[in-house]
Short mmCIF file of C-alpha atoms in Angstrom, two decimals:
data_model
loop_
_atom_site.label_atom_id
_atom_site.label_comp_id
_atom_site.label_asym_id
_atom_site.label_seq_id
_atom_site.Cartn_x
_atom_site.Cartn_y
_atom_site.Cartn_z
CA MET X 1225 0.09 0.11 -0.16
CA GLU X 1226 1.80 3.49 -0.76
CA LYS X 1227 1.24 5.78 1.61
CA ARG X 1228 -0.04 9.44 0.96
CA HIS X 1229 2.12 12.30 2.02
CA ASN X 1230 1.86 14.28 4.96
CA TYR X 1231 2.22 18.27 3.58
CA ALA X 1232 0.52 19.51 6.65
CA ALA X 1233 3.52 17.72 8.83
CA ALA X 1234 5.78 18.44 6.87
CA GLY X 1235 4.58 22.53 6.50
CA PHE X 1236 4.61 22.31 10.22
CA LEU X 1237 8.45 21.04 11.38
CA LEU X 1238 9.64 22.92 8.67
CA LEU X 1239 7.85 26.31 10.95
CA GLY X 1240 9.43 24.89 14.12
CA ILE X 1241 12.89 24.46 12.56
CA GLY X 1242 12.47 28.07 10.80
CA ALA X 1243 11.49 29.46 14.52
CA ALA X 1244 14.70 27.92 15.90
CA GLY X 1245 16.99 29.13 13.59
CA ARG X 1246 15.32 32.50 13.40
CA ALA X 1247 15.85 32.72 17.59
CA PHE X 1248 19.35 31.09 17.72
CA LEU X 1249 20.49 33.47 14.45
CA GLY X 1250 18.34 36.78 14.85
CA VAL X 1251 20.41 40.18 15.49
CA PRO X 1252 18.40 42.91 16.33
CA GLU X 1253 19.94 45.75 13.99
CA GLY X 1254 20.49 44.02 11.02
CA VAL X 1255 19.41 40.75 9.07
CA THR X 1256 22.10 38.28 7.40
CA MET X 1257 21.87 35.56 4.86
CA ALA X 1258 21.33 32.72 7.14
CA GLU X 1259 18.41 34.88 8.70
CA LEU X 1260 16.75 35.19 5.03
CA SER X 1261 17.62 31.80 4.36
CA LEU X 1262 15.40 30.58 7.51
CA THR X 1263 12.34 33.31 6.54
CA VAL X 1264 12.34 30.83 3.24
CA LEU X 1265 11.89 27.71 5.31
CA LEU X 1266 9.66 29.55 6.91
CA VAL X 1267 7.74 30.91 3.97
CA ILE X 1268 8.25 26.77 2.58
CA GLY X 1269 6.30 25.55 5.93
CA ALA X 1270 3.34 27.81 5.54
CA LEU X 1271 2.68 26.79 2.09
CA LEU X 1272 2.75 23.23 2.90
CA LEU X 1273 -0.13 24.37 5.13
CA THR X 1274 -2.11 25.14 1.79
CA ARG X 1275 -5.09 26.99 1.91
CA GLN X 1276 -5.08 26.90 6.34
CA GLY X 1277 -1.75 29.03 6.67
CA LEU X 1278 -2.51 31.73 4.07
CA ALA X 1279 -2.10 34.40 6.37
CA ALA X 1280 0.87 32.80 7.63
CA LEU X 1281 2.40 32.75 4.05
CA VAL X 1282 1.37 36.68 3.04
CA CYS X 1283 3.65 37.43 5.92
CA GLY X 1284 6.63 35.24 5.22
CA LEU X 1285 6.67 36.36 1.83
CA ALA X 1286 6.55 39.97 2.57
CA ALA X 1287 9.75 39.38 5.05
CA THR X 1288 11.54 37.43 2.42
CA ALA X 1289 11.18 40.93 0.41
CA LEU X 1290 12.13 43.17 3.10
CA GLU X 1291 14.58 40.80 4.25
CA LEU X 1292 16.25 40.39 0.46
CA VAL X 1293 15.95 44.76 0.59
CA LEU X 1294 17.81 44.83 3.92
CA CYS X 1295 20.73 42.28 2.86
CA GLY X 1296 20.63 44.72 -0.81
CA SER X 1297 22.64 47.67 -2.02
CA TRP X 1298 20.08 49.79 -1.41
CA VAL X 1299 20.94 49.43 2.53
CA GLN X 1300 24.13 48.39 2.83
CA ALA X 1301 27.23 50.75 2.48
CA GLY X 1302 25.40 53.55 2.54
CA GLY X 1303 22.63 52.81 0.02
CA ALA X 1304 19.94 54.88 -0.73
CA LEU X 1305 17.60 53.52 2.80
CA THR X 1306 20.83 52.94 4.68
CA ALA X 1307 18.34 55.08 7.67
CA ALA X 1308 15.59 53.61 7.41
CA ALA X 1309 17.09 49.76 7.64
CA PRO X 1310 16.07 50.11 11.39
CA PHE X 1311 12.54 50.67 10.88
CA LEU X 1312 12.37 48.42 8.12
CA ARG X 1313 14.12 45.34 10.69
CA LEU X 1314 11.36 46.49 12.51
CA ALA X 1315 8.64 45.99 10.33
CA ASP X 1316 10.67 42.93 8.89
CA LEU X 1317 10.03 41.59 12.90
CA TRP X 1318 6.71 42.38 12.84
CA LEU X 1319 6.20 40.59 9.60
CA LEU X 1320 7.74 37.63 11.54
CA LEU X 1321 5.07 37.47 14.03
CA GLY X 1322 2.05 37.76 11.51
CA LEU X 1323 3.55 34.82 10.25
CA VAL X 1324 3.89 32.94 13.66
CA TRP X 1325 0.01 34.60 14.35
CA GLY X 1326 -0.87 33.05 11.16
CA SER X 1327 0.10 29.47 11.53
CA LEU X 1328 -1.27 29.62 14.77
CA PRO X 1329 -4.68 28.58 13.87
CA ALA X 1330 -3.87 25.03 11.25
CA ALA X 1331 -1.99 23.95 14.57
CA ARG X 1332 -4.56 24.44 16.92
CA ARG X 1333 -6.69 22.86 14.64
CA ALA X 1334 -4.66 20.09 14.03
CA VAL X 1335 -3.57 19.20 18.02
CA ASP X 1336 -7.00 19.58 18.93
CA ASP X 1337 -6.34 20.22 22.84
CA LEU X 1338 -7.96 22.91 24.89
CA LYS X 1339 -4.36 22.67 27.40
CA TYR X 1340 -2.27 23.62 23.65
CA THR X 1341 -5.53 26.22 21.94
CA ARG X 1342 -4.40 28.00 25.74
CA SER X 1343 -0.74 27.98 25.16
CA THR X 1344 -0.59 29.76 21.75
CA ARG X 1345 -3.09 32.52 22.83
CA MET X 1346 -0.61 32.97 25.38
CA MET X 1347 2.78 33.00 23.32
CA LEU X 1348 0.64 35.00 21.01
CA VAL X 1349 -0.03 37.88 23.28
CA ALA X 1350 3.73 37.91 24.71
CA CYS X 1351 5.47 37.92 21.48
CA GLY X 1352 3.57 40.98 20.31
CA VAL X 1353 4.33 42.25 23.86
CA LEU X 1354 7.48 41.94 23.85
CA LEU X 1355 7.62 42.86 19.66
CA ALA X 1356 6.21 46.63 20.95
CA ALA X 1357 8.14 47.06 23.77
CA HIS X 1358 11.62 46.57 21.50
CA THR X 1359 9.65 48.28 19.18
CA VAL X 1360 9.23 51.36 21.25
CA LEU X 1361 12.28 51.03 23.04
CA ARG X 1362 14.25 50.57 19.55
CA ILE X 1363 12.92 53.55 18.25
CA ALA X 1364 13.94 56.27 21.59
CA SER X 1365 17.34 54.36 21.26
CA LEU X 1366 17.96 55.32 17.73
CA ALA X 1367 16.39 59.04 18.78
CA ALA X 1368 18.95 59.44 21.77
CA PRO X 1369 21.85 56.69 20.49
CA ALA X 1370 24.52 58.01 23.75
CA SER X 1371 21.48 56.34 26.10
CA VAL X 1372 23.00 53.29 26.96
CA PRO X 1373 19.92 51.60 29.57
CA LEU X 1374 18.43 52.06 26.09
CA GLY X 1375 20.20 50.21 23.55
CA LYS X 1376 20.36 47.97 26.50
CA ALA X 1377 16.71 47.36 27.12
CA SER X 1378 16.33 47.53 23.51
CA SER X 1379 18.64 44.30 22.42
CA GLY X 1380 17.05 42.42 25.77
CA SER X 1381 13.37 42.86 24.55
CA PHE X 1382 14.91 41.94 21.14
CA VAL X 1383 16.78 38.14 23.16
CA VAL X 1384 12.93 37.89 25.13
CA PHE X 1385 11.19 38.08 21.65
CA SER X 1386 14.14 34.97 20.18
CA VAL X 1387 13.28 32.86 23.46
CA LEU X 1388 9.87 33.25 23.02
CA LEU X 1389 10.03 31.89 19.04
CA LEU X 1390 12.12 28.77 20.77
CA TRP X 1391 8.62 28.45 22.45
CA TYR X 1392 6.43 28.92 19.30
CA THR X 1393 8.78 25.73 17.98
CA VAL X 1394 7.95 23.65 20.29
CA LEU X 1395 4.20 24.18 19.48
CA MET X 1396 4.95 23.49 15.61
CA VAL X 1397 6.62 20.24 16.70
CA LYS X 1398 3.66 19.31 18.88
CA ALA X 1399 1.93 19.79 15.85
CA TYR X 1400 4.25 18.47 13.31
CA ASN X 1401 3.81 15.45 15.79
CA VAL X 1402 0.51 14.88 15.52
CA GLN X 1403 -0.63 15.17 12.02
CA ARG X 1404 2.66 12.72 11.81
CA THR X 1405 0.41 10.40 13.74
CA LYS X 1406 -2.98 11.08 12.42
CA HIS X 1407 -1.82 9.21 9.19
#
């Protein structure tokens, strides 16, 4: 008997791996090529969720385009968008959160567990609050570049946001395991 491919399970696994990579490789100031390739992995994971991950796919594609700009000559080495780079980076992080937000409903449906649903909602709220704090602190540190405490607080909020991406990774791996054992 021929075994059917479980694309949703593969999608959840790729989302989890991509988020873990982004959590470990992410830097608050700029985008690296490694981060770009992990975002592409997230996009492929969202693509494998088909209609269930459409919002995640749209945010992932937008983040990929923005990261290409951030890695390109328009931003690097005094390009035309160099001054806008910190704001583009913040937009990139919000698009990453949008990708997370867009993939969670599919994972909740796949797992179909009330405890899992509460956990995903808590994780999303915590990520949103931390990213909002990081955004405010980053903009404030740009306005007052000599303020060391603002810079440290901005970096600290980014690190905690990255750690929460590991929570998302765990949620995606759980969804992967449930999907894998269903088929």
